[in-house]
CSV table of C-alpha atoms and ligand atoms in Angstrom, one decimal:
chain,number,residue,atom,x,y,z
A,865,MET,CA,54.4,75.9,100.1
A,866,SER,CA,53.6,71.7,100.0
A,867,PRO,CA,57.0,69.9,99.8
A,868,ASN,CA,56.3,69.1,96.2
A,869,ALA,CA,55.1,72.2,95.0
A,870,GLU,CA,58.3,73.4,93.0
A,871,SER,CA,58.6,69.4,91.5
A,872,THR,CA,54.9,69.7,90.8
A,873,ALA,CA,55.4,73.2,88.9
A,874,PHE,CA,57.8,72.6,86.4
A,875,ARG,CA,56.4,68.6,85.8
A,876,SER,CA,53.3,70.1,85.0
A,877,ALA,CA,54.5,72.8,82.2
A,878,LEU,CA,57.2,70.2,80.8
A,879,GLU,CA,54.0,67.8,80.1
A,880,VAL,CA,51.8,70.8,78.7
A,881,ILE,CA,54.7,72.0,76.4
A,882,ARG,CA,55.4,68.0,75.3
A,883,ALA,CA,52.1,67.7,74.2
A,884,VAL,CA,53.1,70.5,71.7
A,885,GLU,CA,56.8,70.3,70.6
A,886,PRO,CA,58.2,67.2,72.5
A,887,ARG,CA,61.4,67.9,71.0
A,888,VAL,CA,61.1,71.8,73.3
A,889,ALA,CA,60.3,69.4,76.4
A,890,ASP,CA,63.4,67.1,76.3
A,891,ALA,CA,65.7,69.9,75.4
A,892,ILE,CA,64.5,71.5,78.9
A,893,GLY,CA,64.9,68.8,81.0
A,894,ALA,CA,68.5,67.7,79.0
A,895,GLU,CA,69.6,71.6,80.0
A,896,LEU,CA,68.7,70.8,83.6
A,897,ALA,CA,70.3,67.6,83.6
A,898,ASP,CA,73.7,69.0,81.9
A,899,GLN,CA,73.7,71.8,84.4
A,900,ARG,CA,73.5,69.3,87.4
A,901,GLU,CA,76.5,67.4,85.9
A,902,SER,CA,78.7,70.0,85.2
A,903,LEU,CA,81.1,72.1,87.2
A,904,LYS,CA,80.0,75.3,86.2
A,905,LEU,CA,82.9,78.6,86.5
A,906,ILE,CA,81.2,80.8,83.9
A,907,ALA,CA,82.1,84.2,86.2
A,908,SER,CA,78.9,85.8,84.5
A,909,GLU,CA,76.5,82.6,85.1
A,910,ASN,CA,73.9,81.6,88.2
A,911,TYR,CA,71.4,79.5,88.4
A,912,ALA,CA,67.7,81.5,89.4
A,913,SER,CA,65.5,80.3,91.9
A,914,PRO,CA,62.7,77.8,91.3
A,915,ALA,CA,60.4,81.3,92.2
A,916,THR,CA,62.2,83.1,89.7
A,917,LEU,CA,62.1,80.6,87.2
A,918,LEU,CA,58.4,80.5,86.9
A,919,ALA,CA,57.9,84.1,87.4
A,920,MET,CA,58.2,84.2,83.8
A,921,GLY,CA,56.6,81.4,82.3
A,922,ASN,CA,52.9,83.2,82.2
A,923,TRP,CA,50.7,85.6,80.4
A,924,PHE,CA,53.1,88.8,80.8
A,925,SER,CA,54.2,87.4,78.0
A,926,ASP,CA,51.5,88.5,76.1
A,927,LYS,CA,51.2,92.2,76.9
A,928,TYR,CA,52.7,95.3,75.5
A,929,ALA,CA,53.4,98.2,77.5
A,930,GLU,CA,55.8,100.5,76.0
A,931,GLY,CA,56.1,103.5,78.4
A,932,THR,CA,56.4,103.2,82.1
A,933,VAL,CA,54.5,102.7,85.3
A,934,GLY,CA,51.1,105.0,84.7
A,935,ARG,CA,52.0,106.5,81.9
A,936,ARG,CA,51.8,103.2,79.1
A,937,PHE,CA,51.3,103.8,75.6
A,938,TYR,CA,48.9,100.8,75.7
A,939,ALA,CA,45.4,100.5,77.7
A,940,GLY,CA,45.3,97.3,80.0
A,941,CYS,CA,48.7,97.7,81.6
A,942,GLN,CA,47.1,98.1,85.6
A,943,ASN,CA,48.7,94.3,86.4
A,944,VAL,CA,52.1,95.0,84.4
A,945,ASP,CA,52.2,98.1,86.1
A,946,THR,CA,52.1,96.3,89.6
A,947,VAL,CA,54.9,93.9,88.6
A,948,GLU,CA,57.1,96.7,87.4
A,949,ALA,CA,56.7,98.9,90.7
A,950,LEU,CA,57.5,96.1,92.4
A,951,ALA,CA,60.8,95.7,91.2
A,952,ALA,CA,61.6,99.2,91.0
A,953,GLU,CA,60.7,99.6,94.8
A,954,HIS,CA,62.9,96.4,95.0
A,955,ALA,CA,65.6,97.5,93.5
A,956,ARG,CA,65.7,101.0,95.1
A,957,GLU,CA,65.4,99.6,98.5
A,958,LEU,CA,68.4,97.0,98.0
A,959,PHE,CA,70.8,99.7,96.8
A,960,GLY,CA,69.6,102.5,97.9
A,961,ALA,CA,68.8,104.5,95.1
A,962,SER,CA,66.5,107.0,94.4
A,963,HIS,CA,65.0,105.9,91.0
A,964,ALA,CA,65.5,102.3,89.2
A,965,TYR,CA,64.7,101.4,85.8
A,966,VAL,CA,63.9,97.4,85.5
A,967,GLN,CA,63.0,97.6,81.8
A,968,PRO,CA,66.2,96.8,79.8
A,969,HIS,CA,66.5,93.5,78.0
A,970,SER,CA,70.2,92.7,79.1
A,971,GLY,CA,73.2,94.6,80.1
A,972,ILE,CA,73.8,96.1,76.4
A,973,ASP,CA,70.3,97.5,76.7
A,974,ALA,CA,71.0,98.8,80.1
A,975,ASN,CA,73.7,100.1,78.8
A,976,LEU,CA,72.2,101.8,75.5
A,977,VAL,CA,69.8,103.6,77.7
A,978,ALA,CA,72.0,104.9,80.1
A,979,PHE,CA,74.1,106.3,77.5
A,980,TRP,CA,71.4,107.8,75.5
A,981,ALA,CA,70.0,109.5,78.9
A,982,ILE,CA,73.7,111.3,79.3
A,983,LEU,CA,73.8,112.3,75.8
A,984,ALA,CA,69.8,113.9,76.2
A,985,ASP,CA,70.6,115.3,79.0
A,986,ARG,CA,73.8,116.9,78.2
A,987,VAL,CA,73.8,117.5,74.5
A,988,GLU,CA,70.2,117.4,73.1
A,989,SER,CA,68.6,119.2,76.5
A,990,PRO,CA,71.1,122.5,75.7
A,991,ALA,CA,70.4,122.3,72.2
A,992,LEU,CA,67.0,122.3,72.3
A,993,LYS,CA,66.9,125.1,74.8
A,994,LYS,CA,69.6,127.5,72.9
A,995,ALA,CA,67.3,127.0,69.9
A,996,GLN,CA,64.3,127.6,72.3
A,997,VAL,CA,62.1,125.1,71.1
A,998,ARG,CA,60.4,122.1,73.1
A,999,GLN,CA,61.4,119.2,71.5
A,1000,VAL,CA,63.5,117.7,68.3
A,1001,ASN,CA,60.6,118.0,65.9
A,1002,ASP,CA,60.5,121.5,66.2
A,1003,LEU,CA,64.1,122.3,65.4
A,1004,THR,CA,64.9,123.6,62.1
A,1005,GLU,CA,66.9,121.3,59.2
A,1006,ALA,CA,69.9,122.8,59.9
A,1007,ASP,CA,70.0,122.5,63.7
A,1008,TRP,CA,68.5,118.9,63.4
A,1009,PHE,CA,71.3,118.5,61.5
A,1010,ALA,CA,73.9,120.2,63.7
A,1011,LEU,CA,72.6,117.9,66.7
A,1012,ARG,CA,72.9,114.8,64.9
A,1013,ARG,CA,76.4,115.5,64.5
A,1014,GLU,CA,77.0,116.8,67.7
A,1015,LEU,CA,75.3,113.2,69.3
A,1016,GLY,CA,77.8,111.6,67.4
A,1017,ASN,CA,81.2,113.3,68.5
A,1018,GLN,CA,80.9,112.7,71.9
A,1019,ARG,CA,83.9,111.6,73.9
A,1020,MET,CA,83.6,108.3,76.2
A,1021,LEU,CA,86.7,107.4,78.4
A,1022,GLY,CA,86.3,103.3,79.6
A,1023,MET,CA,88.4,100.6,80.9
A,1024,SER,CA,90.3,98.5,77.8
A,1025,LEU,CA,88.6,95.2,77.1
A,1026,ASP,CA,92.2,93.5,77.8
A,1027,ALA,CA,92.5,95.0,80.6
A,1028,GLY,CA,88.5,93.6,81.7
A,1029,GLY,CA,86.8,96.0,80.3
A,1030,HIS,CA,83.4,95.2,78.6
A,1031,LEU,CA,82.5,95.4,75.3
A,1032,THR,CA,79.7,97.8,75.3
A,1033,HIS,CA,82.5,100.3,77.1
A,1034,GLY,CA,83.7,101.5,73.8
A,1035,PHE,CA,84.8,98.8,71.6
A,1036,ARG,CA,85.1,99.6,68.0
A,1037,PRO,CA,83.0,96.4,66.9
A,1038,ASN,CA,80.6,97.2,69.4
A,1039,ILE,CA,77.6,99.8,68.6
A,1040,SER,CA,79.4,101.9,71.8
A,1041,GLY,CA,82.3,102.4,69.8
A,1042,LYS,CA,80.7,103.2,66.4
A,1043,MET,CA,78.3,106.1,68.7
A,1044,PHE,CA,81.5,107.8,70.9
A,1045,ASP,CA,85.1,108.8,70.1
A,1046,GLN,CA,86.6,106.0,72.3
A,1047,ARG,CA,89.4,106.3,74.7
A,1048,SER,CA,90.7,103.1,76.9
A,1049,TYR,CA,92.5,103.3,80.1
A,1050,GLY,CA,93.8,100.3,81.2
A,1051,THR,CA,95.5,98.3,84.5
A,1052,ASP,CA,99.3,98.8,85.3
A,1053,PRO,CA,101.4,96.7,83.6
A,1054,ALA,CA,103.6,95.2,86.6
A,1055,THR,CA,100.7,94.7,88.8
A,1056,GLY,CA,97.5,94.2,86.6
A,1057,LEU,CA,95.6,96.9,88.5
A,1058,ILE,CA,94.1,100.0,88.0
A,1059,ASP,CA,96.5,102.8,88.1
A,1060,TYR,CA,93.7,106.0,89.2
A,1061,ASP,CA,96.7,108.5,88.6
A,1062,ARG,CA,97.2,107.6,84.9
A,1063,VAL,CA,93.0,107.5,84.7
A,1064,ALA,CA,92.8,110.9,85.9
A,1065,GLU,CA,95.8,112.0,83.5
A,1066,ALA,CA,93.8,109.9,80.8
A,1067,ALA,CA,90.8,112.1,81.4
A,1068,ARG,CA,92.6,115.7,81.8
A,1069,GLU,CA,94.2,115.1,77.8
A,1070,PHE,CA,90.9,113.4,76.9
A,1071,LYS,CA,88.4,115.1,78.5
A,1072,PRO,CA,85.4,112.9,78.2
A,1073,LEU,CA,81.9,113.3,78.3
A,1074,ILE,CA,81.1,110.2,80.1
A,1075,LEU,CA,83.9,108.3,82.6
A,1076,VAL,CA,83.1,104.6,82.6
A,1077,ALA,CA,83.8,102.1,85.7
A,1078,GLY,CA,83.2,98.3,85.5
A,1079,TYR,CA,84.3,95.2,83.9
A,1080,SER,CA,83.9,91.7,83.3
A,1081,ALA,CA,86.9,90.2,83.9
A,1082,TYR,CA,88.7,92.6,86.4
A,1083,PRO,CA,89.5,90.2,89.8
A,1084,ARG,CA,89.7,93.4,91.7
A,1085,LYS,CA,87.6,95.8,93.7
A,1086,VAL,CA,86.8,99.6,92.2
A,1087,ASN,CA,87.2,102.8,94.2
A,1088,PHE,CA,84.4,104.6,92.9
A,1089,ARG,CA,84.8,107.7,95.0
A,1090,ILE,CA,88.0,108.3,93.1
A,1091,MET,CA,86.7,107.4,89.8
A,1092,ARG,CA,84.3,110.2,90.8
A,1093,GLU,CA,86.5,112.7,92.0
A,1094,ILE,CA,88.2,112.0,88.5
A,1095,ALA,CA,85.0,112.6,86.4
A,1096,ASP,CA,84.3,115.8,88.2
A,1097,SER,CA,87.7,117.3,87.7
A,1098,VAL,CA,86.9,117.1,84.1
A,1099,GLY,CA,82.8,117.7,84.0
A,1100,ALA,CA,82.6,114.1,82.9
A,1101,THR,CA,79.1,112.4,83.8
A,1102,PHE,CA,80.2,109.5,85.7
A,1103,MET,CA,78.4,105.9,84.8
A,1104,VAL,CA,79.6,102.4,86.3
A,1105,ASP,CA,78.3,98.7,84.9
A,1106,MET,CA,78.4,96.8,88.2
A,1107,ALA,CA,76.5,93.6,86.2
A,1108,HIS,CA,79.2,91.3,86.9
A,1109,PHE,CA,79.6,92.5,90.8
A,1110,ALA,CA,76.0,94.0,91.3
A,1111,GLY,CA,75.1,90.7,93.8
A,1112,LEU,CA,78.5,91.6,95.6
A,1113,VAL,CA,77.0,95.0,96.0
A,1114,ALA,CA,73.4,93.7,96.8
A,1115,GLY,CA,75.1,91.6,99.4
A,1116,LYS,CA,77.0,94.4,101.1
A,1117,VAL,CA,80.4,92.9,100.4
A,1118,PHE,CA,81.5,96.0,98.8
A,1119,THR,CA,80.5,99.4,100.7
A,1120,GLY,CA,82.0,102.7,101.4
A,1121,ASP,CA,84.3,103.5,98.3
A,1122,PHE,CA,83.5,100.5,96.3
A,1123,ASP,CA,80.2,100.8,96.2
A,1124,PRO,CA,79.1,102.3,93.1
A,1125,VAL,CA,75.5,103.6,93.6
A,1126,PRO,CA,76.4,106.7,96.4
A,1127,HIS,CA,79.3,107.6,93.8
A,1128,ALA,CA,78.1,107.3,90.1
A,1129,HIS,CA,75.5,109.7,88.3
A,1130,ILE,CA,74.1,106.1,86.9
A,1131,VAL,CA,74.6,102.4,87.3
A,1132,THR,CA,73.8,99.8,85.2
A,1133,THR,CA,73.8,96.4,85.6
A,1134,THR,CA,72.4,92.3,84.6
A,1135,THR,CA,70.7,90.5,86.7
A,1136,HIS,CA,71.3,87.4,86.4
A,1137,LYS,CA,75.0,87.2,87.0
A,1138,SER,CA,75.8,87.7,90.7
A,1139,LEU,CA,72.6,89.1,91.7
A,1140,ARG,CA,70.9,85.7,90.5
A,1141,GLY,CA,67.5,87.0,89.1
A,1142,PRO,CA,66.3,86.3,85.4
A,1143,ARG,CA,68.2,87.3,82.1
A,1144,GLY,CA,67.7,91.2,81.9
A,1145,GLY,CA,69.1,94.7,82.2
A,1146,MET,CA,68.6,97.8,84.9
A,1147,VAL,CA,69.0,101.1,85.7
A,1148,LEU,CA,69.5,103.3,88.6
A,1149,CYS,CA,70.6,106.7,88.5
A,1150,GLY,CA,69.7,110.3,90.6
A,1151,PRO,CA,66.8,112.5,90.0
A,1152,GLU,CA,69.0,114.1,87.7
A,1153,LEU,CA,68.3,111.7,85.3
A,1154,ALA,CA,65.6,109.6,86.1
A,1155,ASP,CA,63.2,111.1,83.3
A,1156,GLN,CA,65.7,110.8,80.4
A,1157,VAL,CA,66.5,107.0,81.8
A,1158,ASP,CA,62.7,106.6,81.6
A,1159,ARG,CA,62.3,107.2,78.2
A,1160,GLY,CA,64.6,104.0,77.2
A,1161,CYS,CA,61.4,102.3,75.8
A,1162,PRO,CA,60.7,102.8,73.1
A,1163,MET,CA,64.1,105.1,72.6
A,1164,VAL,CA,66.4,101.8,72.2
A,1165,LEU,CA,64.4,99.6,74.0
A,1166,GLY,CA,61.7,97.3,72.2
A,1167,GLY,CA,59.1,96.7,74.1
A,1168,PRO,CA,59.6,95.8,77.4
A,1169,LEU,CA,59.1,91.9,79.0
A,1170,PRO,CA,56.5,92.0,81.7
A,1171,HIS,CA,57.0,88.3,82.5
A,1172,VAL,CA,60.7,89.1,83.0
A,1173,MET,CA,59.9,92.3,85.3
A,1174,ALA,CA,58.0,89.7,87.3
A,1175,ALA,CA,60.9,87.8,87.8
A,1176,LYS,CA,63.1,90.4,88.8
A,1177,ALA,CA,60.8,91.4,91.1
A,1178,VAL,CA,60.9,88.0,92.6
A,1179,ALA,CA,64.5,87.5,92.8
A,1180,LEU,CA,65.1,91.3,93.7
A,1181,ALA,CA,62.9,90.3,96.4
A,1182,GLU,CA,65.0,87.1,97.3
A,1183,ALA,CA,68.1,89.5,97.1
A,1184,ARG,CA,66.7,91.5,100.1
A,1185,ARG,CA,66.8,88.7,102.8
A,1186,PRO,CA,69.6,88.5,104.8
A,1187,ASP,CA,70.2,85.8,103.8
A,1188,PHE,CA,72.0,87.1,100.1
A,1189,ALA,CA,74.2,88.6,102.6
A,1190,ASP,CA,75.5,85.8,103.4
A,1191,TYR,CA,75.3,84.4,100.3
A,1192,ALA,CA,77.5,88.0,99.0
A,1193,GLN,CA,80.2,87.1,101.1
A,1194,ARG,CA,80.6,83.0,100.3
A,1195,ILE,CA,80.7,84.0,96.6
A,1196,VAL,CA,84.3,86.2,97.9
A,1197,ASP,CA,85.3,83.8,100.2
A,1198,ASN,CA,85.3,81.0,97.6
A,1199,ALA,CA,86.6,83.2,95.1
A,1200,GLN,CA,89.8,83.6,96.8
A,1201,ALA,CA,89.9,80.1,98.2
A,1202,LEU,CA,89.9,78.9,94.1
A,1203,ALA,CA,92.3,81.5,93.5
A,1204,ASP,CA,95.1,80.0,96.6
A,1205,GLY,CA,94.4,76.8,95.6
A,1206,LEU,CA,95.8,77.6,92.3
A,1207,THR,CA,98.1,80.4,93.1
A,1208,ARG,CA,99.7,77.6,95.9
A,1209,ARG,CA,99.6,74.9,92.9
A,1210,GLY,CA,102.0,77.1,90.7
A,1211,ALA,CA,99.1,78.5,88.2
A,1212,LYS,CA,99.7,82.6,87.2
A,1213,LEU,CA,97.0,84.7,87.7
A,1214,VAL,CA,96.3,88.3,86.8
A,1215,THR,CA,96.8,90.3,89.7
A,1216,GLY,CA,98.2,87.6,92.1
A,1217,GLY,CA,94.2,86.9,93.3
A,1218,THR,CA,91.1,88.3,93.5
A,1219,ASP,CA,88.9,90.6,95.8
A,1220,ASN,CA,85.5,89.6,94.1
A,1221,HIS,CA,83.7,86.4,92.6
A,1222,LEU,CA,86.3,85.9,89.8
A,1223,VAL,CA,89.9,84.8,88.6
A,1224,LEU,CA,91.7,85.2,85.6
A,1225,ILE,CA,94.5,82.4,85.2
A,1226,ASP,CA,96.7,83.3,82.5
A,1227,VAL,CA,97.3,80.1,81.3
A,1228,SER,CA,100.6,81.1,78.8
A,1229,GLY,CA,101.9,80.1,82.4
A,1230,TYR,CA,101.1,76.2,80.7
A,1231,GLY,CA,102.0,77.2,78.0
A,1232,LEU,CA,97.9,77.0,76.3
A,1233,THR,CA,96.4,79.9,74.7
A,1234,GLY,CA,92.7,80.4,76.2
A,1235,ARG,CA,91.0,78.5,73.6
A,1236,GLN,CA,93.1,75.2,73.9
A,1237,ALA,CA,92.7,75.6,78.2
A,1238,GLU,CA,89.0,76.1,77.6
A,1239,GLN,CA,88.7,73.3,75.4
A,1240,ALA,CA,90.7,71.1,77.6
A,1241,LEU,CA,88.6,71.7,80.8
A,1242,LEU,CA,85.3,71.0,78.7
A,1243,ASP,CA,86.7,68.1,78.1
A,1244,SER,CA,87.2,67.2,82.0
A,1245,GLY,CA,83.8,68.3,82.3
A,1246,ILE,CA,84.8,71.7,83.7
A,1247,VAL,CA,83.2,74.9,81.9
A,1248,THR,CA,84.7,78.2,82.0
A,1249,ASN,CA,85.2,80.5,79.3
A,1250,ARG,CA,88.4,81.9,77.8
A,1251,ASN,CA,89.0,85.7,77.8
A,1252,ALA,CA,91.8,88.2,77.3
A,1253,VAL,CA,95.0,89.1,79.7
A,1254,PRO,CA,96.1,92.6,79.3
A,1255,GLN,CA,98.3,93.0,76.7
A,1256,ASP,CA,97.1,89.7,75.4
A,1257,PRO,CA,99.4,88.8,72.5
A,1258,ASN,CA,96.9,86.1,71.2
A,1259,GLY,CA,93.9,88.8,70.8
A,1260,ALA,CA,90.3,88.2,71.8
A,1261,TRP,CA,89.5,84.7,69.9
A,1262,TYR,CA,92.5,82.8,70.8
A,1263,THR,CA,93.2,85.0,74.3
A,1264,SER,CA,95.7,83.7,76.9
A,1265,GLY,CA,93.1,83.6,79.6
A,1266,ILE,CA,90.7,81.0,81.2
A,1267,ARG,CA,87.9,83.3,83.4
A,1268,ILE,CA,86.6,81.7,86.4
A,1269,GLY,CA,84.2,82.8,88.6
A,1270,THR,CA,82.2,81.2,91.9
A,1271,PRO,CA,78.6,82.0,92.2
A,1272,ALA,CA,77.1,79.3,90.6
A,1273,LEU,CA,79.0,76.9,92.9
A,1274,THR,CA,78.1,79.3,95.4
A,1275,THR,CA,74.9,79.3,95.0
A,1276,ARG,CA,74.8,75.1,94.7
A,1277,GLY,CA,76.6,75.4,98.3
A,1278,LEU,CA,79.9,74.4,97.5
A,1279,GLY,CA,82.2,75.9,100.1
A,1280,THR,CA,86.1,76.4,100.4
A,1281,ALA,CA,87.1,73.2,100.8
A,1282,GLU,CA,85.5,72.3,97.6
A,1283,MET,CA,87.2,75.1,96.1
A,1284,ASP,CA,90.4,74.1,96.9
A,1285,ALA,CA,89.3,70.6,95.0
A,1286,THR,CA,88.3,72.5,91.9
A,1287,ALA,CA,92.0,74.1,91.3
A,1288,GLU,CA,93.3,70.5,91.9
A,1289,LEU,CA,91.4,69.3,89.4
A,1290,ILE,CA,91.6,72.7,86.9
A,1291,HIS,CA,95.4,72.7,87.6
A,1292,THR,CA,95.7,68.7,86.9
A,1293,VAL,CA,94.4,69.6,83.6
A,1294,LEU,CA,95.9,72.5,82.7
A,1295,SER,CA,99.3,70.8,83.7
A,1296,GLN,CA,98.9,68.0,81.5
A,1297,THR,CA,97.6,69.6,78.3
A,1298,THR,CA,100.5,70.2,76.2
A,1299,SER,CA,99.7,73.0,73.2
A,1300,GLY,CA,99.1,71.6,69.3
A,1301,GLU,CA,99.9,72.6,65.7
A,1302,SER,CA,97.6,75.6,66.1
A,1303,LYS,CA,96.3,78.0,68.9
A,1304,ALA,CA,93.1,75.9,68.8
A,1305,LYS,CA,94.9,72.2,69.0
A,1306,TYR,CA,95.7,71.1,71.9
A,1307,VAL,CA,96.8,67.0,73.4
A,1308,LEU,CA,95.0,65.6,76.6
A,1309,ASP,CA,94.9,62.0,77.8
A,1310,PRO,CA,91.2,61.4,77.6
A,1311,ALA,CA,91.6,59.0,80.4
A,1312,LEU,CA,92.4,61.7,82.3
A,1313,ALA,CA,89.9,64.0,80.7
A,1314,ASP,CA,87.6,61.0,82.0
A,1315,LYS,CA,89.2,60.8,85.5
A,1316,VAL,CA,88.9,64.4,86.0
A,1317,SER,CA,85.3,64.3,84.9
A,1318,LYS,CA,84.2,61.9,87.2
A,1319,GLN,CA,86.3,63.7,89.9
A,1320,ALA,CA,83.9,67.0,88.9
A,1321,THR,CA,80.9,65.1,89.1
A,1322,ASP,CA,81.7,63.4,93.0
A,1323,LEU,CA,82.5,66.3,94.0
A,1324,LEU,CA,79.3,68.1,93.1
A,1325,GLY,CA,77.2,64.9,94.2
A,1326,ASN,CA,76.8,66.4,97.9
A,1327,PHE,CA,75.2,69.9,96.7
A,1328,PRO,CA,72.6,68.7,94.3
A,1329,LEU,CA,71.4,71.6,91.9
A,1330,TYR,CA,67.5,72.4,92.4
A,1331,PRO,CA,67.2,69.5,94.8
A,1332,SER,CA,63.7,70.4,95.8
A,1333,VAL,CA,62.9,69.3,91.7
A,1334,ASP,CA,62.3,66.2,90.7
A,1335,LEU,CA,61.4,66.1,87.0
A,1336,GLY,CA,60.7,62.1,87.5
B,652,DSN,N1,78.6,87.9,78.8
B,652,DSN,C1,79.1,88.9,79.5
B,652,DSN,C2,79.8,88.4,80.6
B,652,DSN,O1,80.2,86.7,80.4
B,652,DSN,O2,80.7,88.5,81.0
B,652,DSN,C3,79.1,90.1,79.5
B,652,DSN,O3,78.5,90.5,78.2
């Protein structure tokens, strides 16, 4: 590749866009500038490679391709077949899964595909068999009515939102909470850790059809072997949503009991978080659920996005390279350095530290709500997001936590020394912010915010983002 290839590609693309709608070209350029200048600590974000980004901007976007590889509802899908098959092959090899479905557009979509695959396998198929018909269209009105009621009356046990679970694991305002009779397992109030005995007890009492593990704000590893044993003991299908930590599984930081793929019946993920691919989702499973998973589109998904599947193939190929394992390990080393730096300075962390890519600060220790802390940090050039902590007195909107994660800064090249410096900046801002007259209001000296902002920019100075891309 010529040394200027990436600059030329992005510059040319912007020139073409600018000729039609200059404000879009300007916004794209401004987004890169903003990303370059901010200390991005959002645990669910990353920086995809230029190859991944470029794979999304092309003619694949024009193609309809409902169905799966070789079995489409539209003609002319031979090139889409090529990229979808490649993405699925890379995913299978990377994660050691027997089947990969790479069409979901997001994590929510991937979870919906998984839920409906399980419902089809565990509820619909037996009903069809009992009625001695091959498909739902052949059921009598009475049998169809009964099946619809049964599909809508199944149980799911997942991690509660304030313990770090995800809203798609049965939170009532989400479709998953409306689809399932849901119960949650939380964490031990004293340690903040999952108490497997209590999960087992909840499973015995509730007898869920689906046991879900996975999180978006739990800073520890989960023992998937134990969770599978719990699922088996009550006849539940075990599903893991590894969206947040897929990169750590891919990079073999999470192995053995902590790798969900050998233990779960079905695994869902996004592709853009620690995995560092394009925005999108994916489902992995064994042969038992493969056919049902492949019905995801048009069952719950709109037409697949072939340009994004092309980018998934590129990013998954990158994740199969040996340097990705090094990247994944550095994500965790950095998170632990950040956690240590914050703890040493007096911050209160949920569970007292981290085993993964994220740290959850309980900002009530600074006398702040999550909302106040998030905004004060943003004023100071530090981009984070507020998050509930276990048994949060401030609810899901104001919250009492700040979630920070290291995948993005690690991609940029920052290491443990810079994480300690980042901890110092965060602690400086939070310890010098005071609560205002409402849960959203706060007082922070603007001169201090400016000073920290400048320090954050200086910290990033040695780690340019997309160094190969010069937009001129
Ligand atoms: N929005 C993602 C996150 O930030 O964790 C999950 O949906």
